[in-house]
Amino acid sequence: MLWFLARRLLAMLPVLWGAATLSFAAIHLLPGDPATLLLIRSGASAEAIAARRALLGWDRPWLVQYGSYLLDLLHGDLGRSWVNGQPVARLLAEQWPRTLELTVSAMGVAIALGVTMGIAAGVWRGTWIDGLSMAIALVGLSTPIAWSGLLAIWLFSLTLGWLPAVGQDGGRHLILPALVLGTTAAGPIARLTRNGLIETWAEPFMVAAHAKGLPARWLLIRHALPLVLPPVLTMAALQFGFLLGGAAITEAMFVRQGLGRLAVEAILAQDLPVVQGVVLLGAATYTFANLLADLAQWLLDPRVRL
């Protein structure tokens, strides 16, 4: 297991380096100069703009900036915000737990809903339960978060009055955003679970076991699900990255604090170090989620250990 874990950790390094390089290149390829963009509206002189450019380090060659950027990253220094001067790492640390709370809750909703619908559709294949489950999965997959969020607010908050529409004080404020965000990721999990279950159910050893009189429930729990669930975990890890992106829209819609709102505000204020920090943190979280999925698959599926 240690060798497997070491290989996965080594594989994460080029991914993180690529994310850091792409975020650096994307920001430096944008048209315009950040010092000019930040000060032009205040009527600053050319000397003041040049001094600000030197303070930000943008008067140095690209390679020097890139080397300094990577060296700072190795020391855990993500720079300072151009707007308020606070360390980017501190801003991310303040907002990250709120986004992680929403994303993990939505992931729980997606796995519970997706696996349940997938098992129901696979067990009762060809019935109205199969059709209804796949229809719900398709609707959740194809509905934009902005539209489903507005519909959920109208139904559960304004019409029924069951759940609060905005804010984040306590668990009740988390239910509606987690349901809206998690439903969008439940569709692929449900479809993968259904297809895997149908394929496994048609395997010769399952047919033989069923012919010997083993109960269908025992076959499902003891033999089918251990083969179906490992790929579902990998799919769930991929959906975690999608949920991180969708959290930005969800936080804005339900007026919640988090990395999404921080990123939106940083983009509008052209606070590029904060944007870089959010991108890097998202990439690191996504690769770490994939690492956890690989470890879970290694533990659950003996074929991976061969």
Tab-separated table of C-alpha atoms in Angstrom:
chain	number	residue	atom	x	y	z
A	1	MET	CA	0.000	0.000	0.000
A	2	LEU	CA	2.859	2.396	0.770
A	3	TRP	CA	4.261	1.946	-2.738
A	4	PHE	CA	0.800	2.562	-4.229
A	5	LEU	CA	0.402	5.707	-2.104
A	6	ALA	CA	3.893	6.955	-3.016
A	7	ARG	CA	3.190	6.538	-6.740
A	8	ARG	CA	-0.081	8.453	-6.451
A	9	LEU	CA	1.588	11.265	-4.487
A	10	LEU	CA	4.335	11.543	-7.101
A	11	ALA	CA	1.686	11.661	-9.823
A	12	MET	CA	0.087	14.644	-8.053
A	13	LEU	CA	3.212	16.793	-8.359
A	14	PRO	CA	3.088	17.418	-12.144
A	15	VAL	CA	-0.636	18.128	-11.885
A	16	LEU	CA	-0.079	20.785	-9.225
A	17	TRP	CA	2.883	22.219	-11.131
A	18	GLY	CA	0.737	22.383	-14.281
A	19	ALA	CA	-2.076	24.150	-12.417
A	20	ALA	CA	0.378	26.679	-10.967
A	21	THR	CA	1.969	27.310	-14.365
A	22	LEU	CA	-1.359	27.649	-16.185
A	23	SER	CA	-2.736	30.077	-13.588
A	24	PHE	CA	0.472	32.151	-13.798
A	25	ALA	CA	0.392	32.158	-17.610
A	26	ALA	CA	-3.322	32.955	-17.816
A	27	ILE	CA	-2.960	36.009	-15.594
A	28	HIS	CA	0.125	37.297	-17.384
A	29	LEU	CA	-1.431	36.793	-20.822
A	30	LEU	CA	-4.372	39.029	-19.968
A	31	PRO	CA	-4.326	42.344	-21.829
A	32	GLY	CA	-3.316	45.409	-19.835
A	33	ASP	CA	-1.088	46.062	-16.876
A	34	PRO	CA	-2.443	45.427	-13.337
A	35	ALA	CA	-0.838	48.564	-11.898
A	36	THR	CA	-2.461	50.685	-14.594
A	37	LEU	CA	-5.822	48.961	-14.170
A	38	LEU	CA	-5.752	49.454	-10.398
A	39	LEU	CA	-4.748	53.149	-10.441
A	40	ILE	CA	-6.025	54.565	-13.720
A	41	ARG	CA	-9.468	55.415	-12.314
A	42	SER	CA	-7.937	57.376	-9.431
A	43	GLY	CA	-6.093	59.675	-11.856
A	44	ALA	CA	-2.651	58.576	-10.619
A	45	SER	CA	0.416	59.927	-12.383
A	46	ALA	CA	2.679	57.844	-14.590
A	47	GLU	CA	5.318	57.875	-11.850
A	48	ALA	CA	2.854	56.501	-9.294
A	49	ILE	CA	1.785	53.767	-11.703
A	50	ALA	CA	5.412	52.847	-12.386
A	51	ALA	CA	6.130	52.722	-8.644
A	52	ARG	CA	3.110	50.474	-8.093
A	53	ARG	CA	4.237	48.238	-10.962
A	54	ALA	CA	7.673	47.881	-9.356
A	55	LEU	CA	6.057	47.161	-5.973
A	56	LEU	CA	4.015	44.344	-7.516
A	57	GLY	CA	7.105	42.980	-9.263
A	58	TRP	CA	5.625	43.302	-12.741
A	59	ASP	CA	8.593	45.304	-14.028
A	60	ARG	CA	10.774	42.176	-13.903
A	61	PRO	CA	11.160	39.681	-16.796
A	62	TRP	CA	8.560	36.896	-17.012
A	63	LEU	CA	11.007	34.119	-16.221
A	64	VAL	CA	12.194	35.917	-13.083
A	65	GLN	CA	8.589	36.425	-11.965
A	66	TYR	CA	7.777	32.784	-12.708
A	67	GLY	CA	10.778	31.497	-10.767
A	68	SER	CA	9.975	33.758	-7.813
A	69	TYR	CA	6.341	32.647	-7.954
A	70	LEU	CA	7.225	28.938	-7.819
A	71	LEU	CA	9.790	29.527	-5.057
A	72	ASP	CA	7.197	31.351	-2.957
A	73	LEU	CA	4.719	28.516	-3.517
A	74	LEU	CA	7.244	25.993	-2.216
A	75	HIS	CA	7.431	28.062	0.985
A	76	GLY	CA	3.626	28.260	1.235
A	77	ASP	CA	3.550	31.951	0.313
A	78	LEU	CA	0.656	32.735	-2.054
A	79	GLY	CA	1.336	36.476	-2.028
A	80	ARG	CA	-0.805	39.328	-0.786
A	81	SER	CA	-4.084	40.736	-1.985
A	82	TRP	CA	-3.683	43.785	-4.190
A	83	VAL	CA	-6.883	45.272	-2.777
A	84	ASN	CA	-6.539	45.001	1.020
A	85	GLY	CA	-2.928	43.817	1.419
A	86	GLN	CA	-3.863	40.713	3.439
A	87	PRO	CA	-2.020	37.423	2.836
A	88	VAL	CA	-3.859	35.312	0.286
A	89	ALA	CA	-3.303	32.191	2.383
A	90	ARG	CA	-5.175	33.816	5.277
A	91	LEU	CA	-8.100	34.817	3.041
A	92	LEU	CA	-8.321	31.274	1.677
A	93	ALA	CA	-8.092	29.767	5.152
A	94	GLU	CA	-11.002	31.941	6.319
A	95	GLN	CA	-13.297	30.994	3.429
A	96	TRP	CA	-12.220	27.418	2.698
A	97	PRO	CA	-14.082	25.692	5.586
A	98	ARG	CA	-17.390	27.228	4.454
A	99	THR	CA	-16.981	26.013	0.877
A	100	LEU	CA	-15.757	22.612	2.065
A	101	GLU	CA	-18.829	22.295	4.295
A	102	LEU	CA	-21.142	22.981	1.363
A	103	THR	CA	-19.224	20.773	-1.095
A	104	VAL	CA	-18.949	17.775	1.235
A	105	SER	CA	-22.649	18.047	2.129
A	106	ALA	CA	-23.572	18.223	-1.555
A	107	MET	CA	-21.285	15.245	-2.236
A	108	GLY	CA	-23.124	13.273	0.449
A	109	VAL	CA	-26.458	14.148	-1.164
A	110	ALA	CA	-25.152	13.189	-4.617
A	111	ILE	CA	-23.799	9.800	-3.493
A	112	ALA	CA	-26.852	8.894	-1.400
A	113	LEU	CA	-29.336	9.961	-4.074
A	114	GLY	CA	-27.332	8.659	-7.039
A	115	VAL	CA	-26.532	5.227	-5.586
A	116	THR	CA	-30.105	4.755	-4.348
A	117	MET	CA	-31.620	5.642	-7.725
A	118	GLY	CA	-29.023	3.537	-9.559
A	119	ILE	CA	-29.690	0.453	-7.426
A	120	ALA	CA	-33.450	0.864	-7.761
A	121	ALA	CA	-33.170	1.253	-11.545
A	122	GLY	CA	-30.801	-1.718	-11.869
A	123	VAL	CA	-32.803	-4.088	-9.667
A	124	TRP	CA	-36.155	-3.220	-11.248
A	125	ARG	CA	-34.796	-2.762	-14.778
A	126	GLY	CA	-37.429	-2.077	-17.412
A	127	THR	CA	-40.128	-1.095	-14.909
A	128	TRP	CA	-41.610	2.292	-14.105
A	129	ILE	CA	-39.137	2.571	-11.195
A	130	ASP	CA	-36.269	2.324	-13.700
A	131	GLY	CA	-37.825	4.974	-15.933
A	132	LEU	CA	-38.628	7.333	-13.065
A	133	SER	CA	-35.131	7.039	-11.542
A	134	MET	CA	-33.378	7.704	-14.842
A	135	ALA	CA	-35.746	10.581	-15.611
A	136	ILE	CA	-34.895	12.234	-12.267
A	137	ALA	CA	-31.198	11.629	-12.912
A	138	LEU	CA	-31.435	13.187	-16.373
A	139	VAL	CA	-33.362	16.217	-15.110
A	140	GLY	CA	-30.842	16.796	-12.314
A	141	LEU	CA	-27.925	16.414	-14.729
A	142	SER	CA	-29.268	18.758	-17.391
A	143	THR	CA	-30.784	21.493	-15.208
A	144	PRO	CA	-28.526	24.517	-14.586
A	145	ILE	CA	-27.816	25.238	-10.921
A	146	ALA	CA	-29.051	28.818	-11.297
A	147	TRP	CA	-32.474	27.619	-12.489
A	148	SER	CA	-32.875	24.748	-10.005
A	149	GLY	CA	-31.721	27.028	-7.173
A	150	LEU	CA	-34.341	29.654	-7.971
A	151	LEU	CA	-37.019	26.958	-8.222
A	152	ALA	CA	-35.972	25.478	-4.865
A	153	ILE	CA	-36.051	28.895	-3.180
A	154	TRP	CA	-39.507	29.599	-4.608
A	155	LEU	CA	-40.911	26.213	-3.558
A	156	PHE	CA	-39.294	25.416	-0.191
A	157	SER	CA	-38.719	28.931	1.150
A	158	LEU	CA	-41.276	31.318	-0.332
A	159	THR	CA	-44.229	28.936	-0.888
A	160	LEU	CA	-43.904	26.227	1.778
A	161	GLY	CA	-41.721	28.144	4.262
A	162	TRP	CA	-39.843	24.988	5.265
A	163	LEU	CA	-36.257	26.160	4.828
A	164	PRO	CA	-34.472	29.546	4.876
A	165	ALA	CA	-33.488	30.922	1.485
A	166	VAL	CA	-30.305	32.798	2.393
A	167	GLY	CA	-27.649	32.874	5.102
A	168	GLN	CA	-25.494	30.224	6.753
A	169	ASP	CA	-26.310	30.188	10.440
A	170	GLY	CA	-26.778	26.559	11.417
A	171	GLY	CA	-27.611	23.360	9.595
A	172	ARG	CA	-31.021	24.472	8.305
A	173	HIS	CA	-29.347	27.055	6.085
A	174	LEU	CA	-27.166	24.317	4.583
A	175	ILE	CA	-29.933	21.898	3.543
A	176	LEU	CA	-31.294	23.757	0.525
A	177	PRO	CA	-27.920	24.706	-1.056
A	178	ALA	CA	-26.615	21.162	-0.511
A	179	LEU	CA	-29.726	19.634	-2.123
A	180	VAL	CA	-29.553	21.953	-5.130
A	181	LEU	CA	-25.833	21.397	-5.663
A	182	GLY	CA	-25.875	17.675	-4.892
A	183	THR	CA	-28.781	16.879	-7.210
A	184	THR	CA	-26.774	18.040	-10.224
A	185	ALA	CA	-24.039	15.484	-9.475
A	186	ALA	CA	-26.377	12.591	-8.641
A	187	GLY	CA	-27.269	11.888	-12.286
A	188	PRO	CA	-23.905	10.470	-13.489
A	189	ILE	CA	-23.557	8.425	-10.295
A	190	ALA	CA	-27.044	6.936	-10.761
A	191	ARG	CA	-26.427	6.038	-14.408
A	192	LEU	CA	-23.051	4.438	-13.644
A	193	THR	CA	-24.496	2.458	-10.721
A	194	ARG	CA	-27.416	1.200	-12.849
A	195	ASN	CA	-25.248	0.125	-15.776
A	196	GLY	CA	-22.673	-1.545	-13.521
A	197	LEU	CA	-25.366	-3.416	-11.660
A	198	ILE	CA	-27.003	-4.676	-14.855
A	199	GLU	CA	-23.650	-5.877	-16.238
A	200	THR	CA	-22.718	-7.583	-12.976
A	201	TRP	CA	-26.137	-9.229	-12.702
A	202	ALA	CA	-25.589	-10.841	-16.115
A	203	GLU	CA	-22.215	-12.366	-15.143
A	204	PRO	CA	-22.172	-16.219	-15.211
A	205	PHE	CA	-21.308	-16.521	-11.516
A	206	MET	CA	-24.329	-14.361	-10.616
A	207	VAL	CA	-26.615	-16.418	-12.857
A	208	ALA	CA	-25.286	-19.638	-11.298
A	209	ALA	CA	-25.706	-18.318	-7.760
A	210	HIS	CA	-29.234	-17.192	-8.515
A	211	ALA	CA	-30.035	-20.597	-10.046
A	212	LYS	CA	-28.862	-22.285	-6.838
A	213	GLY	CA	-31.520	-20.384	-4.948
A	214	LEU	CA	-29.506	-17.639	-3.220
A	215	PRO	CA	-31.762	-14.704	-2.320
A	216	ALA	CA	-31.572	-11.700	-4.620
A	217	ARG	CA	-30.919	-9.382	-1.667
A	218	TRP	CA	-27.915	-11.473	-0.603
A	219	LEU	CA	-26.544	-11.497	-4.159
A	220	LEU	CA	-26.921	-7.731	-4.365
A	221	ILE	CA	-25.195	-6.932	-1.058
A	222	ARG	CA	-22.600	-9.711	-0.967
A	223	HIS	CA	-21.533	-9.980	-4.621
A	224	ALA	CA	-22.893	-7.213	-6.870
A	225	LEU	CA	-22.306	-4.007	-4.892
A	226	PRO	CA	-18.626	-4.742	-4.059
A	227	LEU	CA	-17.968	-4.851	-7.811
A	228	VAL	CA	-20.171	-1.890	-8.712
A	229	LEU	CA	-19.189	0.636	-6.053
A	230	PRO	CA	-15.414	1.129	-6.735
A	231	PRO	CA	-15.991	2.774	-10.158
A	232	VAL	CA	-18.757	4.814	-8.527
A	233	LEU	CA	-16.211	6.168	-6.031
A	234	THR	CA	-13.982	7.277	-8.901
A	235	MET	CA	-16.944	8.984	-10.530
A	236	ALA	CA	-17.790	10.658	-7.213
A	237	ALA	CA	-14.231	12.026	-7.008
A	238	LEU	CA	-14.597	13.484	-10.505
A	239	GLN	CA	-17.922	15.004	-9.516
A	240	PHE	CA	-16.240	16.601	-6.485
A	241	GLY	CA	-14.354	18.918	-8.844
A	242	PHE	CA	-17.611	19.790	-10.580
A	243	LEU	CA	-19.223	20.546	-7.214
A	244	LEU	CA	-16.347	22.866	-6.294
A	245	GLY	CA	-17.054	24.865	-9.441
A	246	GLY	CA	-20.786	24.818	-8.831
A	247	ALA	CA	-20.274	26.015	-5.258
A	248	ALA	CA	-19.394	29.473	-6.586
A	249	ILE	CA	-22.837	29.861	-8.181
A	250	THR	CA	-24.593	28.285	-5.197
A	251	GLU	CA	-22.841	30.562	-2.681
A	252	ALA	CA	-23.764	33.641	-4.697
A	253	MET	CA	-27.392	32.509	-5.068
A	254	PHE	CA	-27.934	31.621	-1.394
A	255	VAL	CA	-25.815	34.566	-0.124
A	256	ARG	CA	-23.232	32.364	1.566
A	257	GLN	CA	-19.610	33.142	2.310
A	258	GLY	CA	-16.982	30.913	0.720
A	259	LEU	CA	-14.314	30.559	-1.921
A	260	GLY	CA	-16.809	31.069	-4.729
A	261	ARG	CA	-17.842	34.508	-3.565
A	262	LEU	CA	-14.212	35.312	-2.758
A	263	ALA	CA	-13.234	34.393	-6.331
A	264	VAL	CA	-16.069	36.404	-7.873
A	265	GLU	CA	-15.215	39.478	-5.801
A	266	ALA	CA	-11.498	39.074	-6.626
A	267	ILE	CA	-12.221	38.829	-10.359
A	268	LEU	CA	-14.415	41.936	-10.280
A	269	ALA	CA	-11.732	43.838	-8.323
A	270	GLN	CA	-8.942	42.405	-10.555
A	271	ASP	CA	-7.239	41.060	-7.447
A	272	LEU	CA	-5.142	38.531	-9.351
A	273	PRO	CA	-3.149	36.946	-6.474
A	274	VAL	CA	-6.423	35.938	-4.818
A	275	VAL	CA	-7.692	34.474	-8.110
A	276	GLN	CA	-4.457	32.499	-8.435
A	277	GLY	CA	-4.810	31.232	-4.883
A	278	VAL	CA	-8.379	30.042	-5.451
A	279	VAL	CA	-7.361	28.223	-8.639
A	280	LEU	CA	-4.432	26.503	-6.939
A	281	LEU	CA	-6.486	25.499	-3.919
A	282	GLY	CA	-9.199	24.087	-6.176
A	283	ALA	CA	-6.640	22.063	-8.148
A	284	ALA	CA	-5.022	20.754	-4.966
A	285	THR	CA	-8.386	19.749	-3.513
A	286	TYR	CA	-9.423	18.033	-6.732
A	287	THR	CA	-6.214	15.975	-6.936
A	288	PHE	CA	-6.472	15.083	-3.240
A	289	ALA	CA	-10.072	13.903	-3.744
A	290	ASN	CA	-8.890	11.687	-6.611
A	291	LEU	CA	-6.148	10.314	-4.370
A	292	LEU	CA	-8.718	9.370	-1.739
A	293	ALA	CA	-10.875	7.712	-4.417
A	294	ASP	CA	-7.870	5.700	-5.656
A	295	LEU	CA	-7.104	4.572	-2.112
A	296	ALA	CA	-10.718	3.562	-1.536
A	297	GLN	CA	-10.755	1.637	-4.818
A	298	TRP	CA	-7.478	-0.054	-3.868
A	299	LEU	CA	-8.989	-1.166	-0.571
A	300	LEU	CA	-12.353	-2.304	-1.989
A	301	ASP	CA	-11.353	-3.899	-5.292
A	302	PRO	CA	-8.745	-6.678	-5.067
A	303	ARG	CA	-8.201	-6.522	-8.845
A	304	VAL	CA	-6.479	-3.122	-8.437
A	305	ARG	CA	-3.911	-4.661	-6.085
A	306	LEU	CA	-2.742	-7.213	-8.684
